[in-house]
Structures are given as C-alpha cells and as structure tokens.
Amino acid sequence: MHQDCERILLTEETIQNRVQEIADTLNREYRGKNPLVVGILKGSIIFYGDLVRKLDMPVELDFMAVSSYGSGTVSSGTLRIKKDLDKNIEGRDVIIVEDIIDSGYTLARLKEYLLSRNPASVKIVVLLDKFERRVVDIEADYTCFRIEDEFVIGYGLDYDERYRNLPYIGILKRSVYE
Ligand code: IMP
Ligand code: MG
C-alpha cells in the first residue's frame, strides 16, 4: 500500500468485479444501439478504460474536460469547459462516465449542457457516489460504489494530480492535506 494511504477502501478485485456488473447492465440496456461514451477527464480515465473494454455493443469514444468552480476550492454552479466533445451528439445516446459525484454541481451542469444539444438520451455512470455531500438534486443512473465522506485517491482519482495510477482506491491520510 502507498505510504500516503490511510487504508485501502476498494481493492483491485472488488473494483473489477463491480465494473463487470455495471458493464453487463449497460450491455443489456444498450443492445442494438451505438452509444457515444463520454469520459470526463482526467479522473475517469482508468475506470473508463476498464469499462469500455467490457462493453460488447459498438461504441464511439469521446472526452470532455470540465471544472465547476466558484470562490475558493469549493465546487459551484458555474461549469467551465476546458475541452469540448469532438462529436455532434444530436440524436445520439450519450453515456457520461465520471469518477465521483460529490456536491453534484459538475454532473448537474454537464447534463444540462449536453441535453441542450438534443441527444436521444443522456445517462450518467459514476464510479463513486459520496451521497452525504450532495447539494444539487442529481443522481447517477449507474453507480459502482456509494462511499462515506472521506477523501479518496487512486484508480484515476487524484489529490493535487498525484496518486491517479494506484490500482486500488484508498483513503488519503489527513496529514497529507492538513
Ligand atoms: P462535484 O460533484 O461537482 O462536487 O465534484 C466532483 C469532482 O470533485 C470529481 O470529479 C472529483 O474531481 C472531485 N472529487 C470529489 N471528491 C473527491 C475525492 O474524494 N477524491 C478525489 N477527487 C474528488
Ligand atoms: Mg479531480
């Protein structure tokens, strides 16, 4: 285990098993369709890579980079698009893949933005849901794990751009950020 980790919350095996279950569900629900799978950079990339390899319908891949910010470090209602989609989504089935839903601002604003471009559908897949922290009324359509309010790293998730490459999800030691 990494020395900055307090403890491992989700092991590689636990994550892979759950990602397979979510993929099985998506394979049933999108059978015969050709969804555009939109990864939200950078936190979702590891999850995204594992998930799309378990999908068996024809998919197209695209990415967005966004941040929702306000005063200070707290997420807020303003969505800033740092990288937009390459593809036109009009009439398409869009699946958003995100690392974590926390306050909900990012995904709420993002969904609103994508819906304004007239897709056939927009669904949200998240790896983690910190449900206790929700401020905005939004839920993911597919959630891998609901977790307590602790700062987690690994499997794509960072603290100050570090730890994304850890193969498991761990709780970051408070001493690292306090
Ligand atoms: P929100 O739902 O708009 O509050 O923001 C969600 C974003 O905050 C995610 O995409 C992550 O980048 C970041 N985030 C929230 N909690 C954590 C965490 O525990 N570890 C790493 N990043 C987090
Ligand atoms: Mg992040």
Short mmCIF file of N, CA and C and ligand atoms in Angstrom, two decimals:
data_model
loop_
_atom_site.label_atom_id
_atom_site.label_comp_id
_atom_site.label_asym_id
_atom_site.label_seq_id
_atom_site.Cartn_x
_atom_site.Cartn_y
_atom_site.Cartn_z
N MET A 1 0.85 -1.21 0.00
CA MET A 1 0.00 0.00 0.00
C MET A 1 0.87 1.25 0.00
N HIS A 2 0.43 2.29 -0.66
CA HIS A 2 1.17 3.55 -0.69
C HIS A 2 1.25 4.17 0.71
N GLN A 3 2.38 4.76 1.03
CA GLN A 3 2.58 5.30 2.39
C GLN A 3 1.62 6.46 2.73
N ASP A 4 1.07 7.14 1.73
CA ASP A 4 0.14 8.25 1.99
C ASP A 4 -1.31 7.76 2.17
N CYS A 5 -1.49 6.47 2.05
CA CYS A 5 -2.83 5.88 2.21
C CYS A 5 -3.09 5.51 3.66
N GLU A 6 -4.23 5.92 4.15
CA GLU A 6 -4.68 5.51 5.49
C GLU A 6 -5.07 4.03 5.47
N ARG A 7 -5.89 3.68 4.50
CA ARG A 7 -6.26 2.28 4.30
C ARG A 7 -6.86 2.11 2.90
N ILE A 8 -6.89 0.88 2.46
CA ILE A 8 -7.50 0.59 1.16
C ILE A 8 -9.00 0.46 1.35
N LEU A 9 -9.76 1.20 0.56
CA LEU A 9 -11.22 1.16 0.65
C LEU A 9 -11.78 0.11 -0.30
N LEU A 10 -11.27 0.10 -1.54
CA LEU A 10 -11.75 -0.84 -2.55
C LEU A 10 -10.55 -1.46 -3.26
N THR A 11 -10.45 -2.77 -3.20
CA THR A 11 -9.31 -3.44 -3.83
C THR A 11 -9.52 -3.53 -5.34
N GLU A 12 -8.43 -3.85 -6.03
CA GLU A 12 -8.50 -4.04 -7.49
C GLU A 12 -9.57 -5.05 -7.86
N GLU A 13 -9.62 -6.15 -7.11
CA GLU A 13 -10.56 -7.22 -7.43
C GLU A 13 -12.01 -6.78 -7.23
N THR A 14 -12.24 -6.09 -6.12
CA THR A 14 -13.60 -5.57 -5.84
C THR A 14 -14.04 -4.62 -6.95
N ILE A 15 -13.12 -3.75 -7.36
CA ILE A 15 -13.45 -2.77 -8.41
C ILE A 15 -13.76 -3.50 -9.72
N GLN A 16 -12.88 -4.42 -10.11
CA GLN A 16 -13.08 -5.11 -11.40
C GLN A 16 -14.39 -5.88 -11.44
N ASN A 17 -14.73 -6.54 -10.33
CA ASN A 17 -15.99 -7.29 -10.29
C ASN A 17 -17.19 -6.38 -10.47
N ARG A 18 -17.14 -5.24 -9.81
CA ARG A 18 -18.27 -4.30 -9.88
C ARG A 18 -18.35 -3.64 -11.26
N VAL A 19 -17.21 -3.33 -11.85
CA VAL A 19 -17.20 -2.73 -13.19
C VAL A 19 -17.81 -3.73 -14.19
N GLN A 20 -17.53 -5.02 -14.00
CA GLN A 20 -18.12 -6.03 -14.88
C GLN A 20 -19.64 -6.06 -14.73
N GLU A 21 -20.13 -5.93 -13.47
CA GLU A 21 -21.58 -5.93 -13.27
C GLU A 21 -22.24 -4.74 -13.96
N ILE A 22 -21.62 -3.57 -13.84
CA ILE A 22 -22.17 -2.37 -14.49
C ILE A 22 -22.13 -2.54 -16.01
N ALA A 23 -21.04 -3.11 -16.52
CA ALA A 23 -20.93 -3.34 -17.97
C ALA A 23 -22.02 -4.31 -18.44
N ASP A 24 -22.28 -5.35 -17.64
CA ASP A 24 -23.34 -6.31 -18.00
C ASP A 24 -24.68 -5.60 -18.13
N THR A 25 -24.95 -4.70 -17.18
CA THR A 25 -26.20 -3.93 -17.22
C THR A 25 -26.27 -3.05 -18.47
N LEU A 26 -25.18 -2.36 -18.75
CA LEU A 26 -25.15 -1.49 -19.94
C LEU A 26 -25.28 -2.32 -21.22
N ASN A 27 -24.67 -3.49 -21.23
CA ASN A 27 -24.76 -4.36 -22.42
C ASN A 27 -26.20 -4.78 -22.68
N ARG A 28 -26.96 -4.98 -21.61
CA ARG A 28 -28.38 -5.30 -21.78
C ARG A 28 -29.16 -4.08 -22.24
N GLU A 29 -28.93 -2.95 -21.59
CA GLU A 29 -29.75 -1.77 -21.84
C GLU A 29 -29.45 -1.08 -23.17
N TYR A 30 -28.26 -1.23 -23.68
CA TYR A 30 -27.89 -0.56 -24.94
C TYR A 30 -27.73 -1.55 -26.09
N ARG A 31 -28.28 -2.75 -25.93
CA ARG A 31 -28.19 -3.74 -27.01
C ARG A 31 -28.82 -3.18 -28.28
N GLY A 32 -28.12 -3.32 -29.41
CA GLY A 32 -28.65 -2.82 -30.68
C GLY A 32 -28.45 -1.33 -30.88
N LYS A 33 -27.87 -0.66 -29.88
CA LYS A 33 -27.61 0.78 -30.01
C LYS A 33 -26.13 1.04 -30.22
N ASN A 34 -25.81 2.28 -30.49
CA ASN A 34 -24.43 2.66 -30.77
C ASN A 34 -24.10 3.91 -29.95
N PRO A 35 -23.98 3.75 -28.62
CA PRO A 35 -23.82 4.94 -27.78
C PRO A 35 -22.47 5.63 -27.94
N LEU A 36 -22.50 6.91 -27.61
CA LEU A 36 -21.26 7.69 -27.52
C LEU A 36 -20.89 7.72 -26.04
N VAL A 37 -19.75 7.16 -25.72
CA VAL A 37 -19.33 7.07 -24.32
C VAL A 37 -18.37 8.22 -24.04
N VAL A 38 -18.81 9.13 -23.17
CA VAL A 38 -18.06 10.36 -22.93
C VAL A 38 -17.34 10.28 -21.58
N GLY A 39 -16.04 10.24 -21.63
CA GLY A 39 -15.23 10.22 -20.42
C GLY A 39 -14.92 11.64 -19.98
N ILE A 40 -15.04 11.87 -18.68
CA ILE A 40 -14.73 13.21 -18.16
C ILE A 40 -13.30 13.18 -17.61
N LEU A 41 -12.44 13.92 -18.27
CA LEU A 41 -11.01 13.95 -17.93
C LEU A 41 -10.79 14.73 -16.65
N LYS A 42 -9.77 14.37 -15.84
CA LYS A 42 -8.95 13.20 -16.08
C LYS A 42 -9.35 12.05 -15.17
N GLY A 43 -10.15 12.35 -14.14
CA GLY A 43 -10.40 11.38 -13.08
C GLY A 43 -11.02 10.07 -13.52
N SER A 44 -11.76 10.08 -14.64
CA SER A 44 -12.47 8.86 -15.03
C SER A 44 -11.64 7.92 -15.89
N ILE A 45 -10.44 8.31 -16.29
CA ILE A 45 -9.77 7.57 -17.38
C ILE A 45 -9.51 6.09 -17.10
N ILE A 46 -9.16 5.74 -15.89
CA ILE A 46 -8.84 4.34 -15.61
C ILE A 46 -10.14 3.52 -15.61
N PHE A 47 -11.13 4.04 -14.92
CA PHE A 47 -12.46 3.43 -14.89
C PHE A 47 -13.00 3.31 -16.31
N TYR A 48 -12.89 4.37 -17.07
CA TYR A 48 -13.37 4.42 -18.45
C TYR A 48 -12.72 3.32 -19.28
N GLY A 49 -11.39 3.21 -19.17
CA GLY A 49 -10.66 2.21 -19.95
C GLY A 49 -11.11 0.80 -19.61
N ASP A 50 -11.32 0.54 -18.33
CA ASP A 50 -11.79 -0.78 -17.92
C ASP A 50 -13.22 -1.02 -18.38
N LEU A 51 -14.07 -0.02 -18.21
CA LEU A 51 -15.49 -0.17 -18.55
C LEU A 51 -15.69 -0.40 -20.05
N VAL A 52 -15.11 0.44 -20.89
CA VAL A 52 -15.39 0.30 -22.34
C VAL A 52 -14.88 -1.03 -22.89
N ARG A 53 -13.85 -1.59 -22.27
CA ARG A 53 -13.36 -2.89 -22.74
C ARG A 53 -14.30 -4.03 -22.38
N LYS A 54 -15.23 -3.76 -21.46
CA LYS A 54 -16.20 -4.79 -21.07
C LYS A 54 -17.54 -4.60 -21.80
N LEU A 55 -17.65 -3.57 -22.63
CA LEU A 55 -18.90 -3.34 -23.37
C LEU A 55 -18.85 -4.12 -24.68
N ASP A 56 -19.98 -4.73 -25.05
CA ASP A 56 -19.94 -5.54 -26.27
C ASP A 56 -20.80 -4.99 -27.41
N MET A 57 -21.41 -3.81 -27.23
CA MET A 57 -22.11 -3.19 -28.36
C MET A 57 -21.11 -2.25 -29.06
N PRO A 58 -21.40 -1.84 -30.31
CA PRO A 58 -20.49 -0.88 -30.94
C PRO A 58 -20.56 0.46 -30.21
N VAL A 59 -19.44 0.99 -29.81
CA VAL A 59 -19.42 2.27 -29.09
C VAL A 59 -18.47 3.24 -29.79
N GLU A 60 -18.72 4.52 -29.60
CA GLU A 60 -17.74 5.53 -30.00
C GLU A 60 -17.29 6.22 -28.73
N LEU A 61 -16.03 6.63 -28.74
CA LEU A 61 -15.43 7.20 -27.54
C LEU A 61 -15.18 8.70 -27.75
N ASP A 62 -15.51 9.47 -26.73
CA ASP A 62 -15.20 10.90 -26.79
C ASP A 62 -14.91 11.38 -25.36
N PHE A 63 -14.36 12.57 -25.25
CA PHE A 63 -13.93 13.07 -23.95
C PHE A 63 -14.25 14.54 -23.77
N MET A 64 -14.49 14.90 -22.51
CA MET A 64 -14.60 16.32 -22.16
C MET A 64 -13.73 16.58 -20.95
N ALA A 65 -13.24 17.79 -20.85
CA ALA A 65 -12.56 18.22 -19.63
C ALA A 65 -13.32 19.43 -19.12
N VAL A 66 -13.77 19.36 -17.88
CA VAL A 66 -14.58 20.44 -17.31
C VAL A 66 -14.12 20.74 -15.90
N SER A 67 -14.48 21.92 -15.42
CA SER A 67 -14.34 22.14 -13.99
C SER A 67 -15.50 23.01 -13.54
N SER A 68 -15.96 22.74 -12.36
CA SER A 68 -17.01 23.60 -11.81
C SER A 68 -16.37 24.30 -10.63
N TYR A 69 -16.38 25.59 -10.67
CA TYR A 69 -15.63 26.32 -9.66
C TYR A 69 -16.40 27.56 -9.24
N GLY A 70 -16.06 28.09 -8.10
CA GLY A 70 -16.64 29.34 -7.64
C GLY A 70 -15.56 30.07 -6.89
N SER A 71 -15.91 30.67 -5.77
CA SER A 71 -14.88 31.29 -4.96
C SER A 71 -14.19 30.18 -4.18
N GLY A 72 -12.90 30.19 -4.21
CA GLY A 72 -12.15 29.19 -3.44
C GLY A 72 -12.14 27.82 -4.09
N THR A 73 -12.06 26.83 -3.26
CA THR A 73 -11.85 25.48 -3.77
C THR A 73 -13.14 24.68 -3.84
N VAL A 74 -14.23 25.27 -3.42
CA VAL A 74 -15.49 24.53 -3.39
C VAL A 74 -16.16 24.57 -4.76
N SER A 75 -16.63 23.43 -5.17
CA SER A 75 -17.36 23.29 -6.43
C SER A 75 -18.57 24.22 -6.41
N SER A 76 -18.92 24.82 -7.54
CA SER A 76 -20.07 25.71 -7.56
C SER A 76 -20.88 25.52 -8.83
N GLY A 77 -21.78 26.40 -9.06
CA GLY A 77 -22.70 26.25 -10.17
C GLY A 77 -22.16 26.56 -11.55
N THR A 78 -21.00 27.15 -11.66
CA THR A 78 -20.50 27.55 -12.97
C THR A 78 -19.65 26.44 -13.59
N LEU A 79 -20.05 26.01 -14.78
CA LEU A 79 -19.29 24.96 -15.47
C LEU A 79 -18.34 25.59 -16.47
N ARG A 80 -17.07 25.27 -16.34
CA ARG A 80 -16.10 25.76 -17.30
C ARG A 80 -15.67 24.58 -18.17
N ILE A 81 -15.83 24.73 -19.48
CA ILE A 81 -15.46 23.64 -20.39
C ILE A 81 -14.05 23.87 -20.91
N LYS A 82 -13.15 22.99 -20.52
CA LYS A 82 -11.76 23.12 -20.93
C LYS A 82 -11.49 22.37 -22.22
N LYS A 83 -12.25 21.29 -22.43
CA LYS A 83 -12.21 20.56 -23.70
C LYS A 83 -13.62 20.07 -23.99
N ASP A 84 -14.12 20.44 -25.16
CA ASP A 84 -15.49 20.04 -25.53
C ASP A 84 -15.44 18.74 -26.36
N LEU A 85 -16.62 18.18 -26.64
CA LEU A 85 -16.71 16.97 -27.44
C LEU A 85 -16.23 17.21 -28.86
N ASP A 86 -15.70 16.17 -29.49
CA ASP A 86 -15.37 16.23 -30.92
C ASP A 86 -16.60 15.94 -31.75
N LYS A 87 -17.47 15.07 -31.21
CA LYS A 87 -18.63 14.58 -31.97
C LYS A 87 -19.87 15.44 -31.74
N ASN A 88 -20.73 15.47 -32.78
CA ASN A 88 -22.05 16.07 -32.67
C ASN A 88 -22.95 15.01 -32.00
N ILE A 89 -23.66 15.40 -30.95
CA ILE A 89 -24.44 14.39 -30.22
C ILE A 89 -25.93 14.41 -30.54
N GLU A 90 -26.33 15.23 -31.50
CA GLU A 90 -27.75 15.30 -31.83
C GLU A 90 -28.27 13.91 -32.23
N GLY A 91 -29.34 13.47 -31.56
CA GLY A 91 -29.94 12.17 -31.86
C GLY A 91 -29.17 10.97 -31.32
N ARG A 92 -28.07 11.21 -30.63
CA ARG A 92 -27.23 10.10 -30.14
C ARG A 92 -27.60 9.70 -28.70
N ASP A 93 -27.32 8.45 -28.36
CA ASP A 93 -27.42 8.01 -26.97
C ASP A 93 -26.06 8.27 -26.33
N VAL A 94 -26.06 9.14 -25.32
CA VAL A 94 -24.82 9.55 -24.69
C VAL A 94 -24.71 8.92 -23.30
N ILE A 95 -23.56 8.35 -23.02
CA ILE A 95 -23.28 7.82 -21.68
C ILE A 95 -22.11 8.61 -21.11
N ILE A 96 -22.36 9.36 -20.05
CA ILE A 96 -21.29 10.11 -19.39
C ILE A 96 -20.61 9.20 -18.37
N VAL A 97 -19.29 9.15 -18.40
CA VAL A 97 -18.55 8.35 -17.42
C VAL A 97 -17.72 9.29 -16.55
N GLU A 98 -18.03 9.30 -15.25
CA GLU A 98 -17.35 10.24 -14.34
C GLU A 98 -16.78 9.48 -13.14
N ASP A 99 -15.77 10.03 -12.53
CA ASP A 99 -15.11 9.35 -11.41
C ASP A 99 -15.98 9.37 -10.15
N ILE A 100 -16.47 10.55 -9.78
CA ILE A 100 -17.15 10.65 -8.48
C ILE A 100 -18.20 11.76 -8.52
N ILE A 101 -19.29 11.50 -7.89
CA ILE A 101 -20.31 12.54 -7.73
C ILE A 101 -20.31 12.95 -6.25
N ASP A 102 -20.06 14.22 -6.05
CA ASP A 102 -19.82 14.76 -4.71
C ASP A 102 -20.95 15.75 -4.43
N SER A 103 -20.72 17.04 -4.58
CA SER A 103 -21.81 18.00 -4.42
C SER A 103 -22.88 17.81 -5.50
N GLY A 104 -22.43 17.34 -6.66
CA GLY A 104 -23.34 17.13 -7.78
C GLY A 104 -23.34 18.27 -8.79
N TYR A 105 -22.68 19.37 -8.46
CA TYR A 105 -22.68 20.53 -9.37
C TYR A 105 -22.14 20.18 -10.75
N THR A 106 -20.99 19.49 -10.78
CA THR A 106 -20.34 19.20 -12.06
C THR A 106 -21.28 18.42 -12.98
N LEU A 107 -21.82 17.32 -12.46
CA LEU A 107 -22.65 16.47 -13.32
C LEU A 107 -24.00 17.11 -13.65
N ALA A 108 -24.54 17.87 -12.72
CA ALA A 108 -25.82 18.53 -12.99
C ALA A 108 -25.67 19.53 -14.13
N ARG A 109 -24.62 20.33 -14.05
CA ARG A 109 -24.40 21.34 -15.10
C ARG A 109 -24.03 20.69 -16.43
N LEU A 110 -23.24 19.64 -16.34
CA LEU A 110 -22.81 18.95 -17.55
C LEU A 110 -23.98 18.30 -18.27
N LYS A 111 -24.85 17.67 -17.49
CA LYS A 111 -26.01 17.01 -18.09
C LYS A 111 -26.91 18.04 -18.79
N GLU A 112 -27.12 19.17 -18.10
CA GLU A 112 -27.92 20.26 -18.65
C GLU A 112 -27.33 20.73 -20.00
N TYR A 113 -26.03 20.90 -20.00
CA TYR A 113 -25.31 21.36 -21.19
C TYR A 113 -25.48 20.36 -22.35
N LEU A 114 -25.31 19.08 -22.07
CA LEU A 114 -25.41 18.07 -23.13
C LEU A 114 -26.85 17.95 -23.62
N LEU A 115 -27.83 18.03 -22.70
CA LEU A 115 -29.24 17.93 -23.10
C LEU A 115 -29.63 19.08 -24.03
N SER A 116 -28.99 20.23 -23.89
CA SER A 116 -29.31 21.38 -24.74
C SER A 116 -28.89 21.14 -26.19
N ARG A 117 -28.12 20.08 -26.43
CA ARG A 117 -27.69 19.77 -27.80
C ARG A 117 -28.52 18.66 -28.45
N ASN A 118 -29.70 18.40 -27.87
CA ASN A 118 -30.67 17.45 -28.44
C ASN A 118 -30.18 16.02 -28.70
N PRO A 119 -29.56 15.40 -27.74
CA PRO A 119 -29.23 13.97 -27.89
C PRO A 119 -30.50 13.14 -27.74
N ALA A 120 -30.46 11.86 -28.16
CA ALA A 120 -31.61 10.98 -27.94
C ALA A 120 -31.75 10.70 -26.45
N SER A 121 -30.62 10.51 -25.75
CA SER A 121 -30.65 10.27 -24.31
C SER A 121 -29.30 10.60 -23.70
N VAL A 122 -29.33 10.92 -22.40
CA VAL A 122 -28.08 11.13 -21.65
C VAL A 122 -28.20 10.36 -20.35
N LYS A 123 -27.27 9.43 -20.12
CA LYS A 123 -27.23 8.71 -18.84
C LYS A 123 -25.86 8.88 -18.23
N ILE A 124 -25.84 8.77 -16.90
CA ILE A 124 -24.60 9.00 -16.16
C ILE A 124 -24.15 7.73 -15.45
N VAL A 125 -22.88 7.38 -15.67
CA VAL A 125 -22.27 6.26 -14.94
C VAL A 125 -21.18 6.85 -14.05
N VAL A 126 -21.23 6.56 -12.75
CA VAL A 126 -20.15 7.02 -11.87
C VAL A 126 -19.51 5.84 -11.14
N LEU A 127 -18.23 6.01 -10.90
CA LEU A 127 -17.51 5.02 -10.12
C LEU A 127 -17.92 5.13 -8.64
N LEU A 128 -17.87 6.35 -8.12
CA LEU A 128 -18.12 6.55 -6.68
C LEU A 128 -19.21 7.60 -6.46
N ASP A 129 -19.98 7.40 -5.41
CA ASP A 129 -21.01 8.37 -5.04
C ASP A 129 -20.84 8.72 -3.56
N LYS A 130 -20.44 9.98 -3.31
CA LYS A 130 -20.38 10.47 -1.91
C LYS A 130 -21.73 11.10 -1.61
N PHE A 131 -22.70 10.24 -1.37
CA PHE A 131 -24.10 10.68 -1.30
C PHE A 131 -24.37 11.68 -0.18
N GLU A 132 -23.60 11.61 0.91
CA GLU A 132 -23.84 12.51 2.05
C GLU A 132 -23.52 13.97 1.72
N ARG A 133 -22.75 14.17 0.65
CA ARG A 133 -22.28 15.52 0.33
C ARG A 133 -23.11 16.22 -0.75
N ARG A 134 -24.16 15.58 -1.19
CA ARG A 134 -24.93 16.15 -2.30
C ARG A 134 -25.56 17.48 -1.94
N VAL A 135 -25.40 18.47 -2.82
CA VAL A 135 -26.01 19.79 -2.66
C VAL A 135 -27.10 19.96 -3.72
N VAL A 136 -26.79 19.51 -4.93
CA VAL A 136 -27.71 19.64 -6.06
C VAL A 136 -28.47 18.33 -6.21
N ASP A 137 -29.73 18.43 -6.60
CA ASP A 137 -30.56 17.25 -6.72
C ASP A 137 -30.26 16.51 -8.03
N ILE A 138 -29.24 15.65 -7.99
CA ILE A 138 -28.92 14.84 -9.17
C ILE A 138 -28.40 13.47 -8.72
N GLU A 139 -28.81 12.45 -9.45
CA GLU A 139 -28.32 11.10 -9.16
C GLU A 139 -27.75 10.51 -10.44
N ALA A 140 -26.78 9.63 -10.28
CA ALA A 140 -26.27 8.89 -11.44
C ALA A 140 -27.27 7.79 -11.79
N ASP A 141 -27.27 7.38 -13.05
CA ASP A 141 -28.13 6.27 -13.46
C ASP A 141 -27.53 4.94 -13.07
N TYR A 142 -26.20 4.87 -13.07
CA TYR A 142 -25.48 3.66 -12.69
C TYR A 142 -24.32 4.05 -11.79
N THR A 143 -24.28 3.46 -10.59
CA THR A 143 -23.24 3.79 -9.61
C THR A 143 -22.50 2.52 -9.21
N CYS A 144 -21.18 2.56 -9.27
CA CYS A 144 -20.42 1.37 -8.85
C CYS A 144 -20.43 1.24 -7.33
N PHE A 145 -20.04 2.30 -6.61
CA PHE A 145 -19.94 2.21 -5.15
C PHE A 145 -20.41 3.50 -4.49
N ARG A 146 -21.24 3.37 -3.46
CA ARG A 146 -21.58 4.50 -2.60
C ARG A 146 -20.58 4.51 -1.46
N ILE A 147 -19.96 5.65 -1.20
CA ILE A 147 -18.93 5.70 -0.16
C ILE A 147 -19.20 6.81 0.86
N GLU A 148 -18.58 6.67 2.02
CA GLU A 148 -18.69 7.68 3.08
C GLU A 148 -17.91 8.92 2.66
N ASP A 149 -18.11 9.99 3.42
CA ASP A 149 -17.45 11.25 3.11
C ASP A 149 -15.99 11.24 3.59
N GLU A 150 -15.12 10.64 2.77
CA GLU A 150 -13.69 10.65 3.05
C GLU A 150 -12.98 10.94 1.74
N PHE A 151 -11.81 11.57 1.82
CA PHE A 151 -11.11 11.90 0.58
C PHE A 151 -10.37 10.68 0.06
N VAL A 152 -10.72 10.27 -1.15
CA VAL A 152 -10.14 9.04 -1.71
C VAL A 152 -9.24 9.32 -2.91
N ILE A 153 -8.30 8.41 -3.10
CA ILE A 153 -7.33 8.53 -4.20
C ILE A 153 -7.17 7.18 -4.89
N GLY A 154 -6.61 7.24 -6.09
CA GLY A 154 -6.29 6.03 -6.83
C GLY A 154 -7.35 5.67 -7.86
N TYR A 155 -7.00 4.74 -8.76
CA TYR A 155 -7.88 4.30 -9.83
C TYR A 155 -8.44 5.52 -10.60
N GLY A 156 -7.55 6.48 -10.85
CA GLY A 156 -7.92 7.69 -11.61
C GLY A 156 -8.09 8.92 -10.75
N LEU A 157 -8.42 8.72 -9.47
CA LEU A 157 -8.68 9.88 -8.60
C LEU A 157 -7.39 10.44 -8.03
N ASP A 158 -7.34 11.76 -7.96
CA ASP A 158 -6.09 12.41 -7.54
C ASP A 158 -6.27 13.26 -6.29
N TYR A 159 -5.13 13.57 -5.69
CA TYR A 159 -5.04 14.72 -4.80
C TYR A 159 -3.89 15.53 -5.36
N ASP A 160 -4.18 16.76 -5.81
CA ASP A 160 -3.14 17.60 -6.39
C ASP A 160 -2.40 16.87 -7.53
N GLU A 161 -3.15 16.17 -8.36
CA GLU A 161 -2.65 15.46 -9.55
C GLU A 161 -1.83 14.20 -9.23
N ARG A 162 -1.74 13.83 -7.97
CA ARG A 162 -0.99 12.62 -7.63
C ARG A 162 -1.91 11.45 -7.36
N TYR A 163 -1.35 10.28 -7.37
CA TYR A 163 -1.97 9.01 -6.98
C TYR A 163 -2.95 8.41 -7.99
N ARG A 164 -3.13 9.04 -9.16
CA ARG A 164 -4.12 8.53 -10.12
C ARG A 164 -3.81 7.10 -10.56
N ASN A 165 -2.53 6.76 -10.55
CA ASN A 165 -2.11 5.46 -11.08
C ASN A 165 -2.17 4.32 -10.07
N LEU A 166 -2.58 4.57 -8.85
CA LEU A 166 -2.73 3.46 -7.90
C LEU A 166 -3.83 2.53 -8.42
N PRO A 167 -3.63 1.22 -8.38
CA PRO A 167 -4.62 0.31 -8.96
C PRO A 167 -5.84 0.08 -8.08
N TYR A 168 -5.80 0.56 -6.84
CA TYR A 168 -6.92 0.40 -5.90
C TYR A 168 -7.42 1.79 -5.49
N ILE A 169 -8.50 1.84 -4.72
CA ILE A 169 -8.98 3.12 -4.19
C ILE A 169 -8.69 3.14 -2.70
N GLY A 170 -7.95 4.15 -2.27
CA GLY A 170 -7.58 4.25 -0.87
C GLY A 170 -8.01 5.58 -0.26
N ILE A 171 -8.03 5.59 1.07
CA ILE A 171 -8.34 6.83 1.78
C ILE A 171 -7.03 7.56 2.04
N LEU A 172 -6.98 8.84 1.65
CA LEU A 172 -5.77 9.62 1.81
C LEU A 172 -5.57 10.00 3.27
N LYS A 173 -4.33 9.85 3.74
CA LYS A 173 -4.03 10.27 5.12
C LYS A 173 -4.28 11.76 5.28
N ARG A 174 -4.91 12.13 6.37
CA ARG A 174 -5.20 13.54 6.62
C ARG A 174 -3.94 14.38 6.69
N SER A 175 -2.85 13.78 7.20
CA SER A 175 -1.60 14.52 7.33
C SER A 175 -1.06 15.02 6.00
N VAL A 176 -1.51 14.42 4.90
CA VAL A 176 -1.04 14.84 3.58
C VAL A 176 -1.66 16.19 3.18
N TYR A 177 -2.89 16.45 3.63
CA TYR A 177 -3.56 17.70 3.20
C TYR A 177 -3.93 18.63 4.33
N GLU A 178 -3.62 18.25 5.57
CA GLU A 178 -3.98 19.19 6.67
C GLU A 178 -2.78 19.91 7.23
P1 IMP B 1 -18.84 17.87 -7.59
O1 IMP B 1 -19.78 16.70 -7.66
O2 IMP B 1 -19.14 18.96 -8.58
O3 IMP B 1 -18.72 18.40 -6.18
O4 IMP B 1 -17.35 17.46 -7.92
C1 IMP B 1 -16.91 16.21 -8.22
C2 IMP B 1 -15.44 16.31 -8.54
O5 IMP B 1 -14.67 16.60 -7.35
C3 IMP B 1 -14.93 15.00 -9.05
O6 IMP B 1 -14.97 14.92 -10.45
C4 IMP B 1 -13.51 14.95 -8.50
O7 IMP B 1 -12.61 15.52 -9.44
C5 IMP B 1 -13.52 15.80 -7.27
N1 IMP B 1 -13.55 14.99 -6.01
C6 IMP B 1 -14.54 14.97 -5.10
N2 IMP B 1 -14.26 14.14 -4.08
C7 IMP B 1 -13.05 13.61 -4.35
C8 IMP B 1 -12.21 12.64 -3.66
O8 IMP B 1 -12.51 12.08 -2.58
N3 IMP B 1 -11.02 12.35 -4.26
C9 IMP B 1 -10.62 12.92 -5.44
N4 IMP B 1 -11.38 13.81 -6.12
C10 IMP B 1 -12.58 14.15 -5.58
MG MG B 2 -10.23 15.81 -9.74
#
